[in-house]
Coordinates of C-alpha atoms and ligand atoms in Angstrom, one line a residue:
X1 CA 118.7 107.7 76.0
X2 CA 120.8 110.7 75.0
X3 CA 123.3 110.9 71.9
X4 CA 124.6 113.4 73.2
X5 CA 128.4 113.4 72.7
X6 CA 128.6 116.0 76.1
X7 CA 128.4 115.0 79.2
X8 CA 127.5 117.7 80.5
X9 CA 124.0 118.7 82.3
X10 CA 122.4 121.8 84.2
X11 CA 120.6 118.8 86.5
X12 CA 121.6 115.4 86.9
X13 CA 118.9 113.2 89.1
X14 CA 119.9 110.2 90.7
X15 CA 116.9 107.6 90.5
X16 CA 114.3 107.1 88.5
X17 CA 111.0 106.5 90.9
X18 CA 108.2 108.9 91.3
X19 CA 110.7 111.5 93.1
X20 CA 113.3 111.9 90.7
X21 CA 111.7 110.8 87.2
X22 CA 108.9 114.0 88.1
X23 CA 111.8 116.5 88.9
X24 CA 113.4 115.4 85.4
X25 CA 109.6 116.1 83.3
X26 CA 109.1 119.2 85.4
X27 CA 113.3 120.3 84.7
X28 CA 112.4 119.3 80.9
X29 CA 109.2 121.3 80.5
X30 CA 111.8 124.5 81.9
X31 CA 114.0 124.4 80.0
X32 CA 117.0 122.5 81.5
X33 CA 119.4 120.2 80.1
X34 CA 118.8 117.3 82.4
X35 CA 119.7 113.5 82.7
X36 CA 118.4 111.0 85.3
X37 CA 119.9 107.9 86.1
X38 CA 118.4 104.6 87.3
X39 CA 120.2 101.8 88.7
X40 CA 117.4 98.7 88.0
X41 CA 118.5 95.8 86.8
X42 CA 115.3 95.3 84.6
X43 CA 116.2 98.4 83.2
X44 CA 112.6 100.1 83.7
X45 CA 112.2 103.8 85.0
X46 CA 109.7 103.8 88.1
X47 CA 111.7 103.1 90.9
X48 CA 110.4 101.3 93.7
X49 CA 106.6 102.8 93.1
X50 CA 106.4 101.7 89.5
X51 CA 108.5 98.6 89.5
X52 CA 107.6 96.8 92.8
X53 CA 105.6 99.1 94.7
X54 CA 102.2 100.8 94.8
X55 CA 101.2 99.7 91.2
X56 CA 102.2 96.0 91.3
X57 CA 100.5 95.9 94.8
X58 CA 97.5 97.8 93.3
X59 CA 97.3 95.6 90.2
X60 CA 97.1 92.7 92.9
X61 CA 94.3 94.2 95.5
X62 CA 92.1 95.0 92.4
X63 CA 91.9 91.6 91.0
X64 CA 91.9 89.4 94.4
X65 CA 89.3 91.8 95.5
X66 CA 87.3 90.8 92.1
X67 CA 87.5 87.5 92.6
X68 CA 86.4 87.4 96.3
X69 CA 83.7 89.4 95.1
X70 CA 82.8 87.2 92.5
X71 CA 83.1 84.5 94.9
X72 CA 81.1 86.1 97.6
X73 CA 79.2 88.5 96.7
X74 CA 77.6 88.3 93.6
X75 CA 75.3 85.4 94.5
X76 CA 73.5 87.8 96.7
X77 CA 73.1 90.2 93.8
X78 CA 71.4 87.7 91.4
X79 CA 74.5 86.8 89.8
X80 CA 75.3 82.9 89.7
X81 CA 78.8 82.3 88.6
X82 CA 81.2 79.6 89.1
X83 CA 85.1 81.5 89.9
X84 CA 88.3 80.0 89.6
X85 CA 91.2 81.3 90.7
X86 CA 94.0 81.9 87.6
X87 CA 97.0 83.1 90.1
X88 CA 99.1 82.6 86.7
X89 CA 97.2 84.8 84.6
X90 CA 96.7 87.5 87.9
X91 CA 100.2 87.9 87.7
X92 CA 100.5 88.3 84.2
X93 CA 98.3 91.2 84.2
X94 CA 99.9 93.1 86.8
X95 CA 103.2 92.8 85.1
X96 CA 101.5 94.3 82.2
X97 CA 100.7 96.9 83.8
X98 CA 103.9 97.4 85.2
X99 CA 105.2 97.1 81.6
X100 CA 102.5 99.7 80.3
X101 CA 103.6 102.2 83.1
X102 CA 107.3 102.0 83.2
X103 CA 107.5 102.3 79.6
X104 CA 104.8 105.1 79.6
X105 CA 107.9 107.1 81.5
X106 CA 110.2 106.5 78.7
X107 CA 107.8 108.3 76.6
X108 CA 107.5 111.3 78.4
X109 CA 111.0 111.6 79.3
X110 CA 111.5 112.0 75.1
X111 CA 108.8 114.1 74.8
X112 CA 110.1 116.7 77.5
X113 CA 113.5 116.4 76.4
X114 CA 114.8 114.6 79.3
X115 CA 117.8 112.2 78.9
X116 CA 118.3 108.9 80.7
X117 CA 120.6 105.9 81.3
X118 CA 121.0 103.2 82.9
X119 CA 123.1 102.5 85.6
X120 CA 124.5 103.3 89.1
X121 CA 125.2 107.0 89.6
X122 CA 127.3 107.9 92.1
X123 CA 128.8 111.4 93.5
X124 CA 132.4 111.9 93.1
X125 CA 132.3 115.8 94.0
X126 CA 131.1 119.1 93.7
X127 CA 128.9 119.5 90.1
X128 CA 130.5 115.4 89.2
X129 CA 128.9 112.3 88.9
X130 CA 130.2 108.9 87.7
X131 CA 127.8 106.3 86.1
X132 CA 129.7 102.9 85.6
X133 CA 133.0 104.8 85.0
X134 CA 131.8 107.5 82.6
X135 CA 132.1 111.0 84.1
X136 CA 129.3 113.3 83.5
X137 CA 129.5 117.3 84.6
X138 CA 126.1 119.0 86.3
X139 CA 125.5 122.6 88.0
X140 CA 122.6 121.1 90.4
X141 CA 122.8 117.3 91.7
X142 CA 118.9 115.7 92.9
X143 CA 119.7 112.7 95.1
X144 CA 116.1 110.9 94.7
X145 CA 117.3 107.1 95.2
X146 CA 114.5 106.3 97.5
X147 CA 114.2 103.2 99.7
X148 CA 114.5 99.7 100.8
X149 CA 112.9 96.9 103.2
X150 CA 114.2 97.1 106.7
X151 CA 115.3 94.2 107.9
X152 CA 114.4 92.2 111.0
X153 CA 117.3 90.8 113.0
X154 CA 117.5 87.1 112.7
X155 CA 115.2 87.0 109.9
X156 CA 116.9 86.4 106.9
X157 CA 114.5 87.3 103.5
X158 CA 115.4 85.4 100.7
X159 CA 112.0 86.4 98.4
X160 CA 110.9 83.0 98.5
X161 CA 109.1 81.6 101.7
X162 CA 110.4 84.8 103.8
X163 CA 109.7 87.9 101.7
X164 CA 109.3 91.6 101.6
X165 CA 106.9 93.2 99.6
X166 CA 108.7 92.7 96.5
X167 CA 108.6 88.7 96.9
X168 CA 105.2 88.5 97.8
X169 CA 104.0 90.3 95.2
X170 CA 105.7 87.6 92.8
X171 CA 104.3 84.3 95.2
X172 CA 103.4 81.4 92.2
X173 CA 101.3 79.2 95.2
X174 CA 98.6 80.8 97.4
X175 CA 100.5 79.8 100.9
X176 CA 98.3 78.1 103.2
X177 CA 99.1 80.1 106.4
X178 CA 101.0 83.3 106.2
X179 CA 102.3 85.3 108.3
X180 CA 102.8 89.1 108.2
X181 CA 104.9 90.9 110.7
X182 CA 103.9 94.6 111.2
X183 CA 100.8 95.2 110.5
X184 CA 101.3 98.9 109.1
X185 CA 100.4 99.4 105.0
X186 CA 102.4 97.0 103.3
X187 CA 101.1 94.1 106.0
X188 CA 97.5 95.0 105.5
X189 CA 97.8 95.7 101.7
X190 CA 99.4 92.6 100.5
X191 CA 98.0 90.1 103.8
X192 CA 94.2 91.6 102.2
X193 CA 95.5 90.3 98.6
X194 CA 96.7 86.8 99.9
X195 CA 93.4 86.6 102.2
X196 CA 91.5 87.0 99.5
X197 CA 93.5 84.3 97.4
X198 CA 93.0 81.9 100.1
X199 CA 95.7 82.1 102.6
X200 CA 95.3 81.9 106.3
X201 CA 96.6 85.5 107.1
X202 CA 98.4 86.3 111.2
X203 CA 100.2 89.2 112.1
X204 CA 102.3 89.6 114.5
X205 CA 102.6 93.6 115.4
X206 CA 105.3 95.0 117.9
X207 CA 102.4 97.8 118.9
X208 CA 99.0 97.1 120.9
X209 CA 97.3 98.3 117.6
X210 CA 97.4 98.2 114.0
X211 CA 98.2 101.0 111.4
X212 CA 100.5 103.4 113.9
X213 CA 99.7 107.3 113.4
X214 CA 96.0 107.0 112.1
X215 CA 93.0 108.1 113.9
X216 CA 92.7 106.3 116.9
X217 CA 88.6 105.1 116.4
X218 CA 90.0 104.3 112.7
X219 CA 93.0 102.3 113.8
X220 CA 89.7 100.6 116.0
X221 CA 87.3 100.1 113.2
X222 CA 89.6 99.1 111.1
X223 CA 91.2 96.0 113.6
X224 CA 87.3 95.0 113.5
X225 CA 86.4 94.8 110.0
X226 CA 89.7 93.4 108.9
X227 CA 88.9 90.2 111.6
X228 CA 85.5 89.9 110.3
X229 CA 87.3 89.4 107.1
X230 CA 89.3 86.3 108.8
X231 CA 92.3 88.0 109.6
X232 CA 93.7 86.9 112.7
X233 CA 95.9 89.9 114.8
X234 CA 98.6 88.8 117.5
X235 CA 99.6 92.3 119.1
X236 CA 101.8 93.6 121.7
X237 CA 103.9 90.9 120.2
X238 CA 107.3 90.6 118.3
X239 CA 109.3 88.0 116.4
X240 CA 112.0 86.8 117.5
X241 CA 113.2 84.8 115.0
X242 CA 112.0 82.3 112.0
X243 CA 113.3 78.7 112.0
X244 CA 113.2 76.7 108.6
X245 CA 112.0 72.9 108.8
X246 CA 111.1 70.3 106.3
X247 CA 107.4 71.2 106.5
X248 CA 107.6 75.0 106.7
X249 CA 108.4 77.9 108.9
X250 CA 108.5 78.3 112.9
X251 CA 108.0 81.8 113.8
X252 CA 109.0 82.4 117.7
X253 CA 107.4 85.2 118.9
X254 CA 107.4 87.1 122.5
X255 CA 105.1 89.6 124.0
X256 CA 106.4 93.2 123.0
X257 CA 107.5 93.7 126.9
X258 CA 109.2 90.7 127.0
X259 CA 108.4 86.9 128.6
X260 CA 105.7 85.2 127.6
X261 CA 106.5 83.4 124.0
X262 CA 104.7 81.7 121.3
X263 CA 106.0 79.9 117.9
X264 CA 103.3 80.0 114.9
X265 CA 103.6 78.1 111.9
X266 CA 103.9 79.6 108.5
X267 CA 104.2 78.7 104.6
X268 CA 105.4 82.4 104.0
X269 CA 106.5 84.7 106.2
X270 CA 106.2 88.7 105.4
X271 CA 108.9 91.2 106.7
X272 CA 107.0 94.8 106.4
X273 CA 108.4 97.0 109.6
X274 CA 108.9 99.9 107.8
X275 CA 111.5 101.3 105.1
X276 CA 115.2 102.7 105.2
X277 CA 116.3 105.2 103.3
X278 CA 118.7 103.8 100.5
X279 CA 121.8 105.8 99.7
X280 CA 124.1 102.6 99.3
X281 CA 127.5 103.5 97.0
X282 CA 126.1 107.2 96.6
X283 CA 128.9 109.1 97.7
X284 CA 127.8 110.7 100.4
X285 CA 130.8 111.0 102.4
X286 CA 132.9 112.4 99.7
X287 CA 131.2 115.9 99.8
X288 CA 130.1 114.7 103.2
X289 CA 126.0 115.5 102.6
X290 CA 124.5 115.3 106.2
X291 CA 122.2 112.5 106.6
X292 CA 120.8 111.5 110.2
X293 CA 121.1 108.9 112.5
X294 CA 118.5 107.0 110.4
X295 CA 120.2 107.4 107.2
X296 CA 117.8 109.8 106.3
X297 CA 119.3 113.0 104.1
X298 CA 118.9 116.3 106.0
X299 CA 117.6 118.8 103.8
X300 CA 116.2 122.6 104.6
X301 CA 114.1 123.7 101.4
X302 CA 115.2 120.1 99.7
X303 CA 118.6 121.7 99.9
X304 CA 121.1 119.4 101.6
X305 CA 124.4 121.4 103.2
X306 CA 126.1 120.8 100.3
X307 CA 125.3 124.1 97.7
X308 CA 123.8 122.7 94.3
X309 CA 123.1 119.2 95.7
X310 CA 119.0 118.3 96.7
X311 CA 117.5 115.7 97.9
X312 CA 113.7 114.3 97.4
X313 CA 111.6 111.4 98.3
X314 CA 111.9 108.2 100.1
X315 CA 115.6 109.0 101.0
X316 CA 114.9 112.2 103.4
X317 CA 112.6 112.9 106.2
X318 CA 108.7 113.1 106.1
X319 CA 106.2 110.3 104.3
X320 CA 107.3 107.5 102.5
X321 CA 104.8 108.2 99.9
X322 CA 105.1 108.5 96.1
X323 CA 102.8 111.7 95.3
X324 CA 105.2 113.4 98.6
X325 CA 108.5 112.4 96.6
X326 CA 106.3 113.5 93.2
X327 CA 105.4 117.2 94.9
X328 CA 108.6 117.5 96.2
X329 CA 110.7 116.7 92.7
X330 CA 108.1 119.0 90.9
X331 CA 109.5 122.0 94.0
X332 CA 113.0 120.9 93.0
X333 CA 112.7 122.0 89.4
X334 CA 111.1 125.4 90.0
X335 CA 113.5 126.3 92.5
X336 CA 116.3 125.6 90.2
X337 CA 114.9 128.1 87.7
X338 CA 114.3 130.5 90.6
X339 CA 110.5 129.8 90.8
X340 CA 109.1 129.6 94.1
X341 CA 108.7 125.6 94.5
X342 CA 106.5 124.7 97.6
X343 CA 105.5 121.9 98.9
X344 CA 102.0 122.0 101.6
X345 CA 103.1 119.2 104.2
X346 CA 99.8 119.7 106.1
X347 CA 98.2 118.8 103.5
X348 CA 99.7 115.0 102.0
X349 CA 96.8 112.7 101.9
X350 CA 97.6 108.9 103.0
X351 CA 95.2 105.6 101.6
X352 CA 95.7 102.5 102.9
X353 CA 94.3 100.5 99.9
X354 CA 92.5 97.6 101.8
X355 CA 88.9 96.9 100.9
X356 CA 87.3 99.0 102.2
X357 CA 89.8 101.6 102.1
X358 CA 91.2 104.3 104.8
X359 CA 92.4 107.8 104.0
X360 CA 93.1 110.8 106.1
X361 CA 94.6 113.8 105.8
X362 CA 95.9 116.4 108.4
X363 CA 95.6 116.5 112.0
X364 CA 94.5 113.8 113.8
X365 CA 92.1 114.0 117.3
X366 CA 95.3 112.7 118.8
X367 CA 97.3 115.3 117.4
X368 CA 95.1 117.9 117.8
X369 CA 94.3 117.1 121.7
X370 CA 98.2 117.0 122.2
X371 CA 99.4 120.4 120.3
X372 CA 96.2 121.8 122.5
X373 CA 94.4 122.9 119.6
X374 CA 89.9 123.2 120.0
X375 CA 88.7 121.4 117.7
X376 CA 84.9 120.4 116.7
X377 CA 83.8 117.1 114.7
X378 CA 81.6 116.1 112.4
X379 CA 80.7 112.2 111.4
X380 CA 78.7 110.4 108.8
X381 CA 78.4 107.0 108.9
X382 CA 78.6 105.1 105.4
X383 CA 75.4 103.0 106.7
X384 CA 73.1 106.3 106.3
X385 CA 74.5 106.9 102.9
X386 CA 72.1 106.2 100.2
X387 CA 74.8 105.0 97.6
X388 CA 77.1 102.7 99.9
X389 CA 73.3 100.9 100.7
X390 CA 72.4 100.5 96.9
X391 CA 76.2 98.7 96.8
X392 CA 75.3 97.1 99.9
X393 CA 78.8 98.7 101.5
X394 CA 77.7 100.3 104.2
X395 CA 81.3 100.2 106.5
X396 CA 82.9 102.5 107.9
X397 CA 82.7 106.7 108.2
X398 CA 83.6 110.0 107.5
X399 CA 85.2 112.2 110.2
X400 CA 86.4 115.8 109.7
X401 CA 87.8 117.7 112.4
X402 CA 87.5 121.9 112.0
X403 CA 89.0 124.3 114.4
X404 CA 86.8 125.2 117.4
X405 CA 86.7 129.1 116.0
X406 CA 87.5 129.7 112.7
X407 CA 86.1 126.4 111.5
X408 CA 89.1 126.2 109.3
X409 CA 89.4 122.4 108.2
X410 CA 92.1 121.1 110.1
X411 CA 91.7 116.7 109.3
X412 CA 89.6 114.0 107.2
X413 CA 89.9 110.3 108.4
X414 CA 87.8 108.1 106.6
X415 CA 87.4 104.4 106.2
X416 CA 84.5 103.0 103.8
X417 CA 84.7 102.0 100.1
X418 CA 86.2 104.5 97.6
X419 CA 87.5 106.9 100.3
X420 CA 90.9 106.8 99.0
X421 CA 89.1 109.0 96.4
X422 CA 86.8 110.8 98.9
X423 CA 89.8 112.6 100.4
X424 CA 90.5 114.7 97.5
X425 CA 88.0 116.9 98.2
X426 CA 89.0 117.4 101.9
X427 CA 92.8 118.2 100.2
X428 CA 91.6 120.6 98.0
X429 CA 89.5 122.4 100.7
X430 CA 92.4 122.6 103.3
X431 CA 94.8 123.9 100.3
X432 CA 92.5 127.0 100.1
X433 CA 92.0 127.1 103.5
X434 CA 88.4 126.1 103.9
X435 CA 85.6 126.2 106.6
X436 CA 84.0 122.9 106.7
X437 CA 81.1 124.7 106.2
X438 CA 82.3 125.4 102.5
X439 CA 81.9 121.7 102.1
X440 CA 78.8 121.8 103.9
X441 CA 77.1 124.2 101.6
X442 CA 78.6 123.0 98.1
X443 CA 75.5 120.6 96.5
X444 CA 76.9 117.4 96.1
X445 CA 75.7 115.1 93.4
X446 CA 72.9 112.5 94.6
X447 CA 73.2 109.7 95.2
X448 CA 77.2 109.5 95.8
X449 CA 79.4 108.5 98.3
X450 CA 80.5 112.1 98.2
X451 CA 77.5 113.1 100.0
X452 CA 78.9 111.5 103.4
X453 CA 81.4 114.0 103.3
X454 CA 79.4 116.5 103.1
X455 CA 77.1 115.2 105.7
X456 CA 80.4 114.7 108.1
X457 CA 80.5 118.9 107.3
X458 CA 77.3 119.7 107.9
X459 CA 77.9 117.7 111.1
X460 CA 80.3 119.7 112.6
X461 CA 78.0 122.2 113.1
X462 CA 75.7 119.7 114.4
X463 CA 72.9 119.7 110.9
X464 CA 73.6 116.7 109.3
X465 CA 70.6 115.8 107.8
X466 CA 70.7 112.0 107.1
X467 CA 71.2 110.3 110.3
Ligands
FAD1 P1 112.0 105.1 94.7 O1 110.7 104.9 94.1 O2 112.5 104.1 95.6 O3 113.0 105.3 93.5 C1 114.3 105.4 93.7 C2 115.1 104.8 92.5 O4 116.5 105.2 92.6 C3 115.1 103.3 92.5 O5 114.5 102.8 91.3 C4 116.5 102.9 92.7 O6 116.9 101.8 91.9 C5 117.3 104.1 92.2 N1 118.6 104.3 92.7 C6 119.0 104.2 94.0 N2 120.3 104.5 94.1 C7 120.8 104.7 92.9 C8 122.0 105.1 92.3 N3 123.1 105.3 93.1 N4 122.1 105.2 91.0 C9 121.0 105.1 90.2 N5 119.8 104.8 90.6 C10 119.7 104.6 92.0 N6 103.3 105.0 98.0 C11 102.1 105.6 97.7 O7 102.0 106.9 97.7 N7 101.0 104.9 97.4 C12 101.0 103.6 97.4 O8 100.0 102.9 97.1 C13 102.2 102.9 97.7 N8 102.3 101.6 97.7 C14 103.5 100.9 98.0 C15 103.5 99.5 98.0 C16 104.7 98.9 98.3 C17 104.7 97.4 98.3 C18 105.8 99.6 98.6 C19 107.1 99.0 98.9 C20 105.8 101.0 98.6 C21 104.6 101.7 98.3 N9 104.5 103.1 98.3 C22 103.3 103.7 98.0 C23 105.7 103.9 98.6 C24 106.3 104.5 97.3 O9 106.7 103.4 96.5 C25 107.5 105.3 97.6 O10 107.2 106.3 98.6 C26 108.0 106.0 96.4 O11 108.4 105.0 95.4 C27 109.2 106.9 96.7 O12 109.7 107.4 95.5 P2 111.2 107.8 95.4 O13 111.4 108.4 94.0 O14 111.7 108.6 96.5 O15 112.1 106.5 95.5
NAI2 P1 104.7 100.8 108.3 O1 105.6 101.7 109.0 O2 103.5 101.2 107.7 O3 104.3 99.6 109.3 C1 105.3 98.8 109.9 C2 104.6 98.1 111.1 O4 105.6 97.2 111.6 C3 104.3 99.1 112.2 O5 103.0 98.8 112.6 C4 105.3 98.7 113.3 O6 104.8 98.9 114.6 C5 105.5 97.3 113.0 N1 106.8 96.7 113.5 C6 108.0 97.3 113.5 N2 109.0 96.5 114.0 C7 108.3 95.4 114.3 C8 108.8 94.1 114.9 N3 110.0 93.9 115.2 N4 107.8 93.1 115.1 C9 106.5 93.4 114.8 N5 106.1 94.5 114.3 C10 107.0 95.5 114.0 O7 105.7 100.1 107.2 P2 105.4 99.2 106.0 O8 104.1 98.6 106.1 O9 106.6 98.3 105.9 O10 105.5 100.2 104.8 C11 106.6 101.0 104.5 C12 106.3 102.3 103.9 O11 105.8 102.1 102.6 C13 105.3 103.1 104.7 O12 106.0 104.2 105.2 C14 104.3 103.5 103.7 O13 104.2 104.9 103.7 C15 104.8 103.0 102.3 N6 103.6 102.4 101.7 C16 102.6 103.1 101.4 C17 101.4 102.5 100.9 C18 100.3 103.4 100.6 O14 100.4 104.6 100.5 N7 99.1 102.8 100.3 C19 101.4 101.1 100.6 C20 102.5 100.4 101.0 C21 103.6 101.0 101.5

């Protein structure tokens, strides 16, 4: 925290998650006097990524996923074990890494020089900010205060048997049936954890399929595996509202279009329909920065229309995704010290973290066939990959989609184990505007998983090799 007698700052950033505690390294490491300020209660730097976000939920998927492996798995590998479930001691360790993490920020906010405090910043004009009735003076502004749950009508969350994210990454009792509704990333993230735990796991999703905006035979082999898990799917179908009795939940339910209803019973009921952009108490009307219908800050360049005030992250338009608000806090920075900040939006990779994981990056077939773009495609299936059968997890594909003529790289969409690390290599490709026979003809190490995407290369051209 700074002991710094003047308030006053080149850059002041409001929040402290992956958008706006970046920008403050990256402003530190040039050479600006900057503050951020974070509103959490707990008093951790993170924001929602760090505190109750991707790494709580990750903390979660990696050790359920362990002990269903444990469970089910290793018996058929020659390993004989007897597994009990410790939900106690689960939780302990992905509060520690939560601790580790957030604190890890602390440390490289002093080692770039970036000062930070603790409470709720708020605009009160050009170049002013008050946090809890101090005033502090800046040249630039970075609104990065992120987002929250959105809520469902009628369903009132109170973290305990109807919960968002946050409470059902804190649950102290596996629930015997929950039920999710929306099955986007959040749903199919944390349903897979409490699955895997022991919980009965039904979602009810407003659309007729799951995981809107992916690749359609992704979205397909994805509804498959995750009901061969157990998972039980109710789509076309919305809630209506959630009734608390002595013995549980009633969730009353109606097909999407209307008519036709259905109640479910639940021990917990998950509200995951998306996210909001949060800008609560900011002060937006005082300089009057444009946001959207949504609530979403406009920006051009991360400028908003207000000179010297930017915005990054959850809170304006594009991804909801913490390495987007990271990119885009990093852009922030140089463009403050007149270097040319950039972010690629073609190229933002999204994992859904579910076992076994999806990733894609860049156009879809849906996309492309709609903006008219030829296209050719090349896929590998995990099941000829020599790796994935010595794990015996042979799942899912690799699909990468090249422009009919230039072969340019234009998408990867993958779903199989490890391909939220798989799509790196399609990223970097597209960044220097690869042919997907580059990929094709770089020697991949043997045997990896990496070689089904360069199998899904060579098939674009129609020579893959192993199938
Ligand atoms: P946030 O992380 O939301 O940070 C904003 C901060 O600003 C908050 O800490 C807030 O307290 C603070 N703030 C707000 N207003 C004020 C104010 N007036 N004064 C002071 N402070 C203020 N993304 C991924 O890329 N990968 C994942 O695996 C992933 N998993 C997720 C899992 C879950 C359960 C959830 C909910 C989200 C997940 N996300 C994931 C999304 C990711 O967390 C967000 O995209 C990311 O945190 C956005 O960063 P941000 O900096 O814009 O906002
Ligand atoms: P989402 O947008 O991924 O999914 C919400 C789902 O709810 C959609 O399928 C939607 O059709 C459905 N829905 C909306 N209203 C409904 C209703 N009334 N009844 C039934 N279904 C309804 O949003 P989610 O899962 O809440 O995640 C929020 C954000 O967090 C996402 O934008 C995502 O980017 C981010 N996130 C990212 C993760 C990752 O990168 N691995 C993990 C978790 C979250």
């Amino acid at each position: 925290m700074s002991d710094d007698k003047n308030n006053s700052y080149d850059v002041i950033i409001i929040g402290g998650g992956p958008g706006g505690y970046n920008c403050a390294i990256r402003c530190g490491q040039l050479g600006l006097k900057v503050l951020c300020v974070e509103k959490r209660d707990n008093k951790k730097l993170g924001g929602t990524c760090l505190n109750v976000g991707c790494i709580p939920s990750k903390a979660m998927l990696h050790s359920s996923e362990l002990y269903e492996e444990a469970r089910t798995s290793f018996a058929d590998i020659g390993i004989d074990a007897t597994v009990k479930l410790n939900l106690k001691k689960m939780l302990e360790s992905k509060e520690k890494a939560v601790n580790g993490l957030t604190a890890g920020i602390e440390f490289l906010f002093k080692k770039n020089k970036v000062d930070h405090v603790f409470g709720f910043g708020k605009i009160t004009g050009k170049g002013t900010v008050d946090i809890d009735g101090t005033a502090y003076s800046t040249k630039h502004i970075v609104i990065a205060t992120g987002s929250e749950v959105a809520k469902l009508p009628g369903v009132e969350i109170d973290e305990k048997t109807i919960v968002s994210s946050t409470g059902a990454l804190e649950l102290t009792k596996v629930p015997g049936k929950m039920l999710v509704i929306g099955a986007g990333v959040i749903g199919l993230e944390l349903g897979s954890v409490w699955r895997r735990l022991g919980a009965e796991v039904t979602f009810v999703e407003y659309l007729d399929h799951i995981l809107p905006g992916l690749d359609v035979e992704v979205q397909k082999q994805a509804t498959r595996i995750f009901k061969k898990q157990g998972m039980k799917f109710e789509l076309g179908r919305k809630v209506t509202g959630v009734n608390k009795g002595t013995s549980g939940l009633s969730v009353d339910t109606e097909a999407s279009a209307g008519g036709k209803g259905k109640a479910f019973d639940a021990d917990v009921v998950l509200v995951c329909i998306g996210r909001r952009p949060y800008t609560d108490g900011l002060g937006l009307d005082i300089l009057k920065v444009a946001t959207d219908k949504r609530g979403f800050i406009e920006t051009d360049h991360f400028k908003t229309n207000v000179e010297n005030i930017w915005a990054i992250g959850d809170c304006t338009h594009g991804p909801m995704l913490a390495h987007k608000a990271e990119d885009e806090g990093v852009a922030v920075a140089e463009l403050i010290v007149g270097k040319a900040g950039h972010v690629n939006y073609d190229v933002i990779p999204g994992i859904v973290y579910t076992k076994p994981e999806i990733s894609s990056v860049g156009k879809t077939e849906e996309q492309l066939k709609e903006d008219g773009i030829p296209y050719k495609k090349g896929k590998f299936p995990f099941q000829a990959n020599s790796r994935a059968r010595c794990n015996h997890e042979t799942d899912g594909f690799v699909k990468i989609l090249a422009h009919a003529e230039t072969d340019e790289i234009l998408g990867a969409h993958m779903i199989g184990v490890n391909v939220g690390d798989l799509i790196a290599e399609v990223c970097l490709a597209m960044e220097f505007k690869a042919a997907s026979e580059d990929i094709a003809r770089t020697c991949h190490a043997h045997p990896t998983l990496t070689e089904a995407v360069r199998q899904a290369a060579m098939d674009v051209e129609g020579w893959a090799m192993q199938m």
